[in-house]
Amino acid sequence: MKKIKNKLIVSDFDGTLLTSSQTIPDDVKSAINEYVACGGIFAVCTGRMIASILPRVRELGLKGLVVGYEGTVIAEIESGKILKKDGMPFERAAEVCEVIHAGGFGINTYSDEVLYTDIPKDNPYLMRYEKITGVPAVKVDGPMSEFIRKNKLVCQKVTSLVMPEDREKIYSVLLEKFGGSLDVTCSADVLVEVAPYNCNKGEAVKFLADYYNVPLSSAVAIGDNLNDVSMIKVAGTGVAVGNAVEGLKSVADYVTVSNNDSAVAKIIEKFGFE
């Protein structure tokens, strides 16, 4: 049996653990299983809803905790029990939606495992998002801000679904307006995300390390986008996959191969074992 070098490995899901064809390679599955069998702890930290990620981590046979909504919710894999849950007060979430709406961009809002959208259901980006996550969106008629206020929805996160060329524009606007009071980040070339303050992947890694009684110096984090920066910085070893954005690669301790080349398996071998 191999000896563990770093006790905790935390991986992003889409674009990192998952290939571009939405699969997890067999050698990655084998590497995770071997690492766990030898005493390592492997956790997934994603922007996805808990309802979306739970079936996938259960398929992997993982136990323990899973992180969803960029760190806003942390749940037990086997029972589905929520250990940590935060949310934006409905008035604050409505303000975020007003800023996005003023820019002419579509909005997805997440509240208590329901995805609400003001985007036309035949929008190709929304249709692809629904297919990938396995979560159907509930169409909201009228402004999202009014819907949130009327129903007093506490939101785990609010996202703007944009064209790739518009991402930087709305990201900058939201960061300037809410950067000091909410967590604003990007998780894909078409997604800008806003979560409650201090609800990010870095804080989630701290939670996991504390929960498992593992020093952060023995934690490895792997990601591909700007929403992974916080956990890359917090972990003792921060890794960017080869397909990661430059903004993540620039702060990573190590850059590996792409998600399509079994990046997670290679990192487990390099940093998981002595």
mmCIF file of N, CA and C in Angstrom, residues 4 9 111 126 145 166 171:
data_model
loop_
_atom_site.group_PDB
_atom_site.id
_atom_site.type_symbol
_atom_site.label_atom_id
_atom_site.label_comp_id
_atom_site.label_asym_id
_atom_site.label_seq_id
_atom_site.Cartn_x
_atom_site.Cartn_y
_atom_site.Cartn_z
ATOM 1 N N ILE A 4 0.614 7.957 1.998
ATOM 2 C CA ILE A 4 0.024 9.249 1.655
ATOM 3 C C ILE A 4 0.991 10.389 1.958
ATOM 4 N N ILE A 9 -7.217 16.067 -0.889
ATOM 5 C CA ILE A 9 -7.211 16.604 -2.252
ATOM 6 C C ILE A 9 -8.620 17.071 -2.581
ATOM 7 N N SER A 111 -32.268 28.983 -5.243
ATOM 8 C CA SER A 111 -32.802 29.083 -3.887
ATOM 9 C C SER A 111 -33.367 27.736 -3.455
ATOM 10 N N LEU A 126 -28.718 28.157 -22.123
ATOM 11 C CA LEU A 126 -29.512 27.630 -21.013
ATOM 12 C C LEU A 126 -29.810 26.147 -21.218
ATOM 13 N N SER A 145 -35.823 40.410 -10.160
ATOM 14 C CA SER A 145 -35.776 41.130 -8.883
ATOM 15 C C SER A 145 -37.153 41.196 -8.234
ATOM 16 N N ASP A 166 -19.049 39.084 -23.574
ATOM 17 C CA ASP A 166 -19.639 40.028 -22.620
ATOM 18 C C ASP A 166 -19.269 39.730 -21.170
ATOM 19 N N TYR A 171 -18.874 41.188 -15.348
ATOM 20 C CA TYR A 171 -18.051 40.823 -14.187
ATOM 21 C C TYR A 171 -17.483 42.072 -13.525
#
